[in-house]
Coordinates of C-alpha atoms and ligand atoms in Angstrom, one line a residue:
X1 CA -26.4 -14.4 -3.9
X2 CA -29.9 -14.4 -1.9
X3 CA -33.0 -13.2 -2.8
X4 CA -33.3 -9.3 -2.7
X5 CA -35.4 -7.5 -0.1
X6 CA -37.4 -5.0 -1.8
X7 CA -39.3 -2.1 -0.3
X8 CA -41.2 0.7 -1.5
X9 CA -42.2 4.2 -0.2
X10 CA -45.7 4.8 -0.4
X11 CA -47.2 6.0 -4.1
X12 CA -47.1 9.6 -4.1
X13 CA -50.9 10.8 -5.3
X14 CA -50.8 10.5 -9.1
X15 CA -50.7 14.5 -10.3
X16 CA -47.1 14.9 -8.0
X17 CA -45.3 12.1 -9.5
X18 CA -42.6 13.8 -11.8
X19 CA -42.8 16.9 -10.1
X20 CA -40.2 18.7 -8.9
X21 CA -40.3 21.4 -6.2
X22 CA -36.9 24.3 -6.7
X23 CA -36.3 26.3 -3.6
X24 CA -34.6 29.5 -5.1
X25 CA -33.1 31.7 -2.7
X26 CA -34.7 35.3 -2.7
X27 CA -38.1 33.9 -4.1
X28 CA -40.6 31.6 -3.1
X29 CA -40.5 27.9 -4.0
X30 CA -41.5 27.4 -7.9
X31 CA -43.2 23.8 -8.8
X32 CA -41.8 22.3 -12.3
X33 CA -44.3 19.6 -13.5
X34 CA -43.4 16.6 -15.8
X35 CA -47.1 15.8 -16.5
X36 CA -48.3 19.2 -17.6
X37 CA -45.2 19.5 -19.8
X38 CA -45.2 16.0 -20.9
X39 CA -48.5 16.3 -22.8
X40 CA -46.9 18.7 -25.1
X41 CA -43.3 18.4 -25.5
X42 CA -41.2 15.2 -25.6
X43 CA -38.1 15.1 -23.4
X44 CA -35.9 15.4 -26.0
X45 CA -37.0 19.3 -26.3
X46 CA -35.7 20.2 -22.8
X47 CA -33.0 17.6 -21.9
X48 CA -31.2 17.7 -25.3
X49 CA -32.2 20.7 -26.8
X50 CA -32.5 22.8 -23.9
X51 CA -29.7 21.4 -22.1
X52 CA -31.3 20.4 -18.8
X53 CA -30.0 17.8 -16.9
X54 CA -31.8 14.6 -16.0
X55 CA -31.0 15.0 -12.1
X56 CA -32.9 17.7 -10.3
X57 CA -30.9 20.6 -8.8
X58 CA -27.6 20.3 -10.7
X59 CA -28.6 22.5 -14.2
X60 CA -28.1 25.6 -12.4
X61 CA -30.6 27.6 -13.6
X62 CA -31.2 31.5 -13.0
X63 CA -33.8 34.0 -13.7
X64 CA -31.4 35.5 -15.8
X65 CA -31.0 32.5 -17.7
X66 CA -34.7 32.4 -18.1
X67 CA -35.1 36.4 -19.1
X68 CA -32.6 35.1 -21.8
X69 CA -34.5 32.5 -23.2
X70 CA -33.0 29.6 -21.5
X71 CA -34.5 26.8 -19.7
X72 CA -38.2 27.9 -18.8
X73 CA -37.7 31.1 -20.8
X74 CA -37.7 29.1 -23.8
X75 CA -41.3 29.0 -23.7
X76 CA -42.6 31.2 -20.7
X77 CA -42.1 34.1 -23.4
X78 CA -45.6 35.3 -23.4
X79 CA -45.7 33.3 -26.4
X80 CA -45.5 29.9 -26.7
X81 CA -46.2 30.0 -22.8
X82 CA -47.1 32.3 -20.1
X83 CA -44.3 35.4 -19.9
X84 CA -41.8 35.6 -17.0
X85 CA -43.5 38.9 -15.4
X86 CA -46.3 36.4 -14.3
X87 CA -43.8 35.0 -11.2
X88 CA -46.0 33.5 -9.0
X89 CA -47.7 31.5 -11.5
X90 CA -44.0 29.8 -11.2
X91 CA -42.9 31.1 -7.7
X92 CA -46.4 29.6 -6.1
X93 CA -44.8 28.2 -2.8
X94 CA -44.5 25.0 -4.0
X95 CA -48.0 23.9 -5.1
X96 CA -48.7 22.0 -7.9
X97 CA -51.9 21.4 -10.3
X98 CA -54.4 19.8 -8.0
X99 CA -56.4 16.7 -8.4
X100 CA -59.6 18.0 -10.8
X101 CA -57.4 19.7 -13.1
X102 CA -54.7 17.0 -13.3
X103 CA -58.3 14.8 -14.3
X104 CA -59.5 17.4 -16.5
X105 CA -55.9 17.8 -18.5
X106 CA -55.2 13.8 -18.7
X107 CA -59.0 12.1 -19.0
X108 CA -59.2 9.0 -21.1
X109 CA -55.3 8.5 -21.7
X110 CA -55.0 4.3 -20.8
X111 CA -54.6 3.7 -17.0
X112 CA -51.0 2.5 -15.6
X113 CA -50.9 1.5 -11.9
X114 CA -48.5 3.7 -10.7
X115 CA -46.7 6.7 -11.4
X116 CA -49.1 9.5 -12.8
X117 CA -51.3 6.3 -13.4
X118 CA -51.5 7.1 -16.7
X119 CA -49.7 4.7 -19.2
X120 CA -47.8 7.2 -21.4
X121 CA -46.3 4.5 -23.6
X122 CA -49.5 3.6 -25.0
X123 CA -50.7 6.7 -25.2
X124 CA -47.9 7.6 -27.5
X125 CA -48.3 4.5 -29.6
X126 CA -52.5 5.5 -29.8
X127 CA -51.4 8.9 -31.1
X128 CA -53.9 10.2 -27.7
X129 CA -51.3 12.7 -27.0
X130 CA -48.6 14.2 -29.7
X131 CA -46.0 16.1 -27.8
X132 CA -43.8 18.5 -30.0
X133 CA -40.3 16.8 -30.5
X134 CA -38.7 19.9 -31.0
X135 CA -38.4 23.7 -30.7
X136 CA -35.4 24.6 -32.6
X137 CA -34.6 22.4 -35.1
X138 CA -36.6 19.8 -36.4
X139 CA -34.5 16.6 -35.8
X140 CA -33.0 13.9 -38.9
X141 CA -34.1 11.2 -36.8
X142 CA -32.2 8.3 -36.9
X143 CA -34.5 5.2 -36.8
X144 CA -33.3 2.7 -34.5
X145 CA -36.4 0.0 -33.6
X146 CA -34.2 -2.5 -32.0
X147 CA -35.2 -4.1 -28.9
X148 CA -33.3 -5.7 -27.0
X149 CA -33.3 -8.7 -24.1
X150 CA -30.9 -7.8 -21.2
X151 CA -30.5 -11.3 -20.0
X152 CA -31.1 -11.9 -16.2
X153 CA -28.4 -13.0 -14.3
X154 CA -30.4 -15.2 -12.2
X155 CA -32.4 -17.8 -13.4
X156 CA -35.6 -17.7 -12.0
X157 CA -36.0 -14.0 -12.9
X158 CA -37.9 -13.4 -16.7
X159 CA -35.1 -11.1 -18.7
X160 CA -35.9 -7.6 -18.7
X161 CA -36.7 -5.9 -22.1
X162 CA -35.6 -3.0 -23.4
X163 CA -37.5 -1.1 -26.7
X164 CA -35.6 1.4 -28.6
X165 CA -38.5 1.9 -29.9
X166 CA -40.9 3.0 -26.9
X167 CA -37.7 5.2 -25.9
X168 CA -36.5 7.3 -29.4
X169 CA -40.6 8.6 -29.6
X170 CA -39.3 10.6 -26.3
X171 CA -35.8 10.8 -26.0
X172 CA -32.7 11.5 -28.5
X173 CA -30.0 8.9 -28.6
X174 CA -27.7 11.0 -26.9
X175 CA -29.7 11.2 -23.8
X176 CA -28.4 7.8 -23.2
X177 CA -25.6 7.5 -25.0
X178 CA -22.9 7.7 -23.7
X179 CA -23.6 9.3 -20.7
X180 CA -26.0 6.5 -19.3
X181 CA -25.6 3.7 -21.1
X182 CA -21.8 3.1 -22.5
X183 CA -21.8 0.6 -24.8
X184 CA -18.6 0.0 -25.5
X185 CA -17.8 -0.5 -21.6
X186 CA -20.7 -2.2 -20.6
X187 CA -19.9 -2.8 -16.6
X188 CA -21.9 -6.0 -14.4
X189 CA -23.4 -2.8 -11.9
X190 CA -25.7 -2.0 -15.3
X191 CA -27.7 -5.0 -14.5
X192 CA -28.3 -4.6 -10.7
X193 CA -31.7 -3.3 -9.5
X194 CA -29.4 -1.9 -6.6
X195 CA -28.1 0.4 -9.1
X196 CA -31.5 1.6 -10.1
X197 CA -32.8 1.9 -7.1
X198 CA -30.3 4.2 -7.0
X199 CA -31.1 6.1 -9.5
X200 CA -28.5 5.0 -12.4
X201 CA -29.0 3.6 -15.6
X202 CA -32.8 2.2 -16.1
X203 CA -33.5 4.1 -12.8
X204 CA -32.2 8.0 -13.8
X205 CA -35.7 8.0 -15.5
X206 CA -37.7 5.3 -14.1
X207 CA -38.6 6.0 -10.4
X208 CA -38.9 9.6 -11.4
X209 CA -40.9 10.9 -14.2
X210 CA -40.9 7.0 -16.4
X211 CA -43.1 4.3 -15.0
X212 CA -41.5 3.2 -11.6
X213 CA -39.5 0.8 -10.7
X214 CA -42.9 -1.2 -8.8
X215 CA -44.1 -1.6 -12.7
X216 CA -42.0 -5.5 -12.4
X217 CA -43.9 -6.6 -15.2
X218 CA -43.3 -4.3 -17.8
X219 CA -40.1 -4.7 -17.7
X220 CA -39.5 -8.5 -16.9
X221 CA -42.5 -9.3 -18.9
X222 CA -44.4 -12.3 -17.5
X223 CA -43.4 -10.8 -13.8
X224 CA -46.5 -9.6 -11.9
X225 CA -46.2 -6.0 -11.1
X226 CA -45.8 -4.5 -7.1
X227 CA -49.2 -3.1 -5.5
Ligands
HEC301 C1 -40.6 21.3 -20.5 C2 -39.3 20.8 -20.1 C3 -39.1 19.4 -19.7 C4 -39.7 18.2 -20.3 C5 -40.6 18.2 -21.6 C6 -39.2 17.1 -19.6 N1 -38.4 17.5 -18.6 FE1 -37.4 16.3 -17.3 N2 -36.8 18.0 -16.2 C7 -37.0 19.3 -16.6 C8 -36.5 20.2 -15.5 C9 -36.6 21.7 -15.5 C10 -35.9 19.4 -14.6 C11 -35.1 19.8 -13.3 C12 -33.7 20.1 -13.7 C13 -32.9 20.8 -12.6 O1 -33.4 21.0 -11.5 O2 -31.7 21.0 -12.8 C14 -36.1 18.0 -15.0 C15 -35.6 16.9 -14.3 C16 -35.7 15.6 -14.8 C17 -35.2 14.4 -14.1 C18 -34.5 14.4 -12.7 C19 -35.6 14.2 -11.7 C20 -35.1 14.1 -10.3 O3 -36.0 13.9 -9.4 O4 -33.9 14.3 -10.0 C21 -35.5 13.3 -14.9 C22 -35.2 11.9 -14.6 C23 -36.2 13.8 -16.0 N3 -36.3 15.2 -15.9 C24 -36.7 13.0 -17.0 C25 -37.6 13.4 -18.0 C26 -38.2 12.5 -19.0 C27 -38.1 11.0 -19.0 C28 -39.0 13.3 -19.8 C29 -39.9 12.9 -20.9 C30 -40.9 11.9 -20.6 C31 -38.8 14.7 -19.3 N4 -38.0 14.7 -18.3 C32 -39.4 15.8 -19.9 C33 -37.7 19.7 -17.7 C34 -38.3 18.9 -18.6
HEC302 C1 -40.7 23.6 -24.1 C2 -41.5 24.6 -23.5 C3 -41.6 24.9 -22.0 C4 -40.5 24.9 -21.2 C5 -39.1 24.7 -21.5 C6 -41.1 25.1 -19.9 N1 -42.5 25.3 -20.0 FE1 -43.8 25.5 -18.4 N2 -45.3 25.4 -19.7 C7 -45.2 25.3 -21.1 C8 -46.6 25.4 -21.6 C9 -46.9 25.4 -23.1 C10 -47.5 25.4 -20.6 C11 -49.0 25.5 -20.6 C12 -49.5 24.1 -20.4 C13 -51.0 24.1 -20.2 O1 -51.5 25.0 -19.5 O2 -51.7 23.2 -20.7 C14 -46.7 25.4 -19.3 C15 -47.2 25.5 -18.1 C16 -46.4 25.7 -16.9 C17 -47.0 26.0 -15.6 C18 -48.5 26.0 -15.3 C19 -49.0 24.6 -15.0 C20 -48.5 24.1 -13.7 O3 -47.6 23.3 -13.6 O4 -49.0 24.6 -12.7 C21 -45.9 26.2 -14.8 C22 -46.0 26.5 -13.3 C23 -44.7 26.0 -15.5 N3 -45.1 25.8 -16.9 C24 -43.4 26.2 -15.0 C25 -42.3 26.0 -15.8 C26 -40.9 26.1 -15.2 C27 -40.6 26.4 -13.8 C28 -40.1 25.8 -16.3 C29 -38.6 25.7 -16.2 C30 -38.0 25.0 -15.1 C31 -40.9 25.6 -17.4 N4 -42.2 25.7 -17.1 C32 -40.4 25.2 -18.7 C33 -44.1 25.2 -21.8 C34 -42.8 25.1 -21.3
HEC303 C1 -41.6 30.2 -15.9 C2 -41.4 30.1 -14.5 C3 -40.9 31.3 -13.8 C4 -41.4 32.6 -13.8 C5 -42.6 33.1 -14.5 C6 -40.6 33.4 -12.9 N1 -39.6 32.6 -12.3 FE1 -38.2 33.2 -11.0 N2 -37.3 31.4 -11.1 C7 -37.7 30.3 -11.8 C8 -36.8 29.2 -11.7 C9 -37.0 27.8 -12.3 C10 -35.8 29.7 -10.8 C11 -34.5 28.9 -10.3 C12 -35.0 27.9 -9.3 C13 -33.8 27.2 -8.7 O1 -33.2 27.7 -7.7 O2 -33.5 26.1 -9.1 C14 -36.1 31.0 -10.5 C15 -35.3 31.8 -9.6 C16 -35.7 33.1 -9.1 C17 -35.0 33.9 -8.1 C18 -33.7 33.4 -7.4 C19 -32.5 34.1 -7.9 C20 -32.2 34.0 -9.3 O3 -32.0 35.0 -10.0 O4 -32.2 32.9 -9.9 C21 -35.6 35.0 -8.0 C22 -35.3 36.2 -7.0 C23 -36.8 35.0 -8.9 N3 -36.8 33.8 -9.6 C24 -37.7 36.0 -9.0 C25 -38.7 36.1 -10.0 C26 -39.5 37.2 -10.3 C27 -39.4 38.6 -9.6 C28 -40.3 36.9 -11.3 C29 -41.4 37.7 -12.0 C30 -40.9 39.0 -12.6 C31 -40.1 35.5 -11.7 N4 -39.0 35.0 -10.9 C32 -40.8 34.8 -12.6 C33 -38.9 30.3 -12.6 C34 -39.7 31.3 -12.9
HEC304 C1 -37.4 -0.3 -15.8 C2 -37.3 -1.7 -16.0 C3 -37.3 -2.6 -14.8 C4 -38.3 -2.7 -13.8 C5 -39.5 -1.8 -13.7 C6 -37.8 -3.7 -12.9 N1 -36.7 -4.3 -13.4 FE1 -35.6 -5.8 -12.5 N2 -34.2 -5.6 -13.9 C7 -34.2 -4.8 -15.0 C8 -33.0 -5.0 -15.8 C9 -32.6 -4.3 -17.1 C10 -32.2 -6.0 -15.1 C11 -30.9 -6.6 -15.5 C12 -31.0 -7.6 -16.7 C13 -31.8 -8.8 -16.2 O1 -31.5 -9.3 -15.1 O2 -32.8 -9.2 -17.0 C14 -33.0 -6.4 -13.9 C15 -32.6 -7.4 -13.0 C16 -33.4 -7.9 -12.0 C17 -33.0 -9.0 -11.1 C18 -31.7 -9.8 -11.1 C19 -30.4 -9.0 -10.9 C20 -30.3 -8.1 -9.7 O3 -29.5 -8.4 -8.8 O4 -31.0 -7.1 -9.6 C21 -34.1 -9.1 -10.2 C22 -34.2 -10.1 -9.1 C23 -35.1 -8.2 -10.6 N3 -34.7 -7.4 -11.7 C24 -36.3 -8.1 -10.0 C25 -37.2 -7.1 -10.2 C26 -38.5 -6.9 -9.4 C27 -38.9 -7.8 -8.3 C28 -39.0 -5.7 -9.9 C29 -40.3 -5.0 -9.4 C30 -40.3 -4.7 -8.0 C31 -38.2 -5.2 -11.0 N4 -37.1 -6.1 -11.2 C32 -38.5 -4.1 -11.8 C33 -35.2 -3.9 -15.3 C34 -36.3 -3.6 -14.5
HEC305 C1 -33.5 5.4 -22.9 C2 -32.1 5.1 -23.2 C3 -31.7 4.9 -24.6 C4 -31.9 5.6 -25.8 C5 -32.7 6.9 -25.9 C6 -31.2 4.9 -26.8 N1 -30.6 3.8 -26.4 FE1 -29.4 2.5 -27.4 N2 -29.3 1.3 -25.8 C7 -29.8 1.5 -24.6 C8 -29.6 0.4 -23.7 C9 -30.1 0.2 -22.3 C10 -28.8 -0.5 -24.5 C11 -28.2 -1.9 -24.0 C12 -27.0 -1.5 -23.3 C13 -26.1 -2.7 -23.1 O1 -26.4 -3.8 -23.4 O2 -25.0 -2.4 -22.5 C14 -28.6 0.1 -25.8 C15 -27.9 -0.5 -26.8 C16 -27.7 0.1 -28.1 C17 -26.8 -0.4 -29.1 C18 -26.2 -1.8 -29.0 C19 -27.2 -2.8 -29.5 C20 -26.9 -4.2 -29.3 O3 -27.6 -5.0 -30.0 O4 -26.1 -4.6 -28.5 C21 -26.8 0.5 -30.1 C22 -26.1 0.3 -31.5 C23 -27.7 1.6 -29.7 N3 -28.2 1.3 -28.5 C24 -28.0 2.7 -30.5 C25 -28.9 3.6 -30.2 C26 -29.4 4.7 -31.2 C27 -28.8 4.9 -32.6 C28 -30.3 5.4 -30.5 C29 -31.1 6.6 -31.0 C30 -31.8 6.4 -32.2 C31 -30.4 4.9 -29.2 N4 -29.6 3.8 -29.0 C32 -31.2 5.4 -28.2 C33 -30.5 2.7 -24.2 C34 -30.9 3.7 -25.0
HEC306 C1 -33.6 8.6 -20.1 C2 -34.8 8.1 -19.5 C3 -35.0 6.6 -19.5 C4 -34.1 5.6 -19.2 C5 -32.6 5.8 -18.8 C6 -34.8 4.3 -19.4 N1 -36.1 4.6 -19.8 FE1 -37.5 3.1 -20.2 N2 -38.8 4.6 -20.7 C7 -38.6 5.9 -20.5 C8 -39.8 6.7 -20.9 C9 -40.0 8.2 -20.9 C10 -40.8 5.7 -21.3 C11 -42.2 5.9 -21.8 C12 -43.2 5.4 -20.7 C13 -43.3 6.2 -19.4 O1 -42.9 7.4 -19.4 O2 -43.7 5.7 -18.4 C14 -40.1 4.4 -21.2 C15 -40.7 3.2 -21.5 C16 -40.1 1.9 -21.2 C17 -40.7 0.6 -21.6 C18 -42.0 0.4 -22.3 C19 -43.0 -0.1 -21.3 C20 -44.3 -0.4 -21.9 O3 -45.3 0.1 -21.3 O4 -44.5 -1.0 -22.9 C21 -39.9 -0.3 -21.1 C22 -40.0 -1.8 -21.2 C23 -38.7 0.4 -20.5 N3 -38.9 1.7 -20.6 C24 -37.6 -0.3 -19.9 C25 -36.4 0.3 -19.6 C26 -35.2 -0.4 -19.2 C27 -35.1 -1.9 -19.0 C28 -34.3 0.6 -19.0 C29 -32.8 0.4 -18.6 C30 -32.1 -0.7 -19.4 C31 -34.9 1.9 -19.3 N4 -36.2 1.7 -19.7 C32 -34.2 3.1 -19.2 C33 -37.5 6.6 -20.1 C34 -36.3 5.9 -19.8

């Protein structure tokens, strides 16, 4: 086994990473951004309570879904958020919050290099920002601190760590298990940057709306990170 080329795509700028641009047919193109939501909700709300999926494209949602109070219209109800009669502030061609207001919403949260360039971890842990963990029904968390050192399979590369902790402030454990992360059929694939880069396991979140994948060092602590 050789050393593995890496190579990156350019950063996107910091306000479009995590968002994700719908092409409906019949409307124009409607912008869904991570950040803006981020601040306020934890994922837990929309991908385990709400039942979206983490891959975009595939959760098949409709504006009649939404007029229900599904997905967006879980929130967009004039209430809690804007209503759904205000369409194009959704259906805005595909244009998301711009630079000064992306600097007005997320001043002073700790710097990251990457990413949104903000270092959501920390800001979690410094109580900066306090998303909502829930809509419906306030959750009996299970407590589940363990962290864990996936061993490297080569020698010369620092372990990767993984926190519960830093995760279950987010995410519910069935996020990840089983779907992700099996752990009664751990496979040798789980280990492989390939597979991240991918997009599976570590990388169905990181490389999209979680600190990317350049972010070495948080990861394989001791590494230095990618510029
Ligand atoms: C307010 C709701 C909401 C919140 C909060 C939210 N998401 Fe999402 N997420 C979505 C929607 C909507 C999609 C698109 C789903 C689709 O198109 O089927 C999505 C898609 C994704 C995807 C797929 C991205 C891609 O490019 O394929 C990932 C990964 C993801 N979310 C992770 C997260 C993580 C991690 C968090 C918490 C830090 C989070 N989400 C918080 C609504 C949310
Ligand atoms: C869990 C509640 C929740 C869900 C689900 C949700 N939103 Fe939002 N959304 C909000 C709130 C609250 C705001 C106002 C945030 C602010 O202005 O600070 C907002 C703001 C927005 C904005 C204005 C900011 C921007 O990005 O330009 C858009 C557009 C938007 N949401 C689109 C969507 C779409 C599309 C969906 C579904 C795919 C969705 N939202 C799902 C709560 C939600
Ligand atoms: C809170 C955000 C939001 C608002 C407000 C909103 N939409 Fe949508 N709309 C969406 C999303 C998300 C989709 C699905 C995108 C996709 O294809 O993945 C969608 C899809 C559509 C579609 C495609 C067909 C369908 O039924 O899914 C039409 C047409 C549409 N919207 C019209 C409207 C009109 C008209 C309004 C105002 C009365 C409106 N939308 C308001 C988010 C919104
Ligand atoms: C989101 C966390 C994360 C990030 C970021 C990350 N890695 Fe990894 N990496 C892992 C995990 C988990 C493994 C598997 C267990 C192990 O080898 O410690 C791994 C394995 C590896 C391996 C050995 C196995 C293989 O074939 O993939 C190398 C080499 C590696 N990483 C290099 C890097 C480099 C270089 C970067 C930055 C460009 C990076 N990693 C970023 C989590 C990460
Ligand atoms: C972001 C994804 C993620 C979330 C959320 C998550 N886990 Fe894990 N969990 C992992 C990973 C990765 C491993 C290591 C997998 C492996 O070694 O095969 C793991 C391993 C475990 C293990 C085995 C521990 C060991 O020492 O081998 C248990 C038990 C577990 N998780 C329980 C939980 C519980 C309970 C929750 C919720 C409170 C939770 N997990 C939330 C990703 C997650
Ligand atoms: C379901 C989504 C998801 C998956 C899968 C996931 N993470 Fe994360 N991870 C997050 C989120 C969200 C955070 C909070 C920080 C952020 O958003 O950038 C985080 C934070 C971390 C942190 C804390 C970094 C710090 O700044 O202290 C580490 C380390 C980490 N992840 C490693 C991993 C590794 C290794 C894997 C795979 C074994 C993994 N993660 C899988 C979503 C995920």
């Amino acid at each position: 086994m050789g050393p593995q080329n890496f190579t990156f795509a350019a950063d996107p700028v910091p306000q479009s990473y995590g968002n994700i641009i719908m092409k409906p047919e019949g409307a124009k193109p409607v912008i869904f951004s991570h950040w803006v939501h981020r601040l306020r909700y934890t994922c837990r709300v929309c991908h385990f309570e709400l039942q979206i999926n983490f891959k975009a494209g595939t959760t098949g949602i409709t504006m009649e879904d939404n007029v229900e109070g599904k997905y967006c219209g879980a929130c967009h109800n004039g209430k809690t958020a804007f209503g759904i009669e205000h369409c194009s502030r959704c259906h805005n061609g595909g244009v998301g919050p711009g630079k000064k207001e992306f600097a007005k919403k997320t001043g002073g949260l700790p710097p990251a290099i990457h990413g949104n360039g903000i270092d959501w971890n920390q800001a979690m842990e410094e109580n900066l920002i306090k998303p909502v963990d829930y809509l419906i029904t306030k959750p009996d968390k299970f407590q589940f601190d363990r962290a864990l050192t996936l061993k490297a399979a080569w020698d010369y590369v620092p372990s990767a760590v993984f926190p519960h902790k830093a995760h279950n402030r987010w995410l519910d454990c069935n996020n990840c298990h089983p779907d992700i992360f099996d752990i009664k059929n751990r496979t040798e694939k789980q280990n492989r940057m390939e597979s991240y880069f991918k997009g599976e396991f570590c990388g169905v979140c990181h490389g999209k709306v979680a600190f990317p994948l350049k972010d070495c060092g948080r990861c394989h602590l001791g590494m230095g990170n990618w510029r």
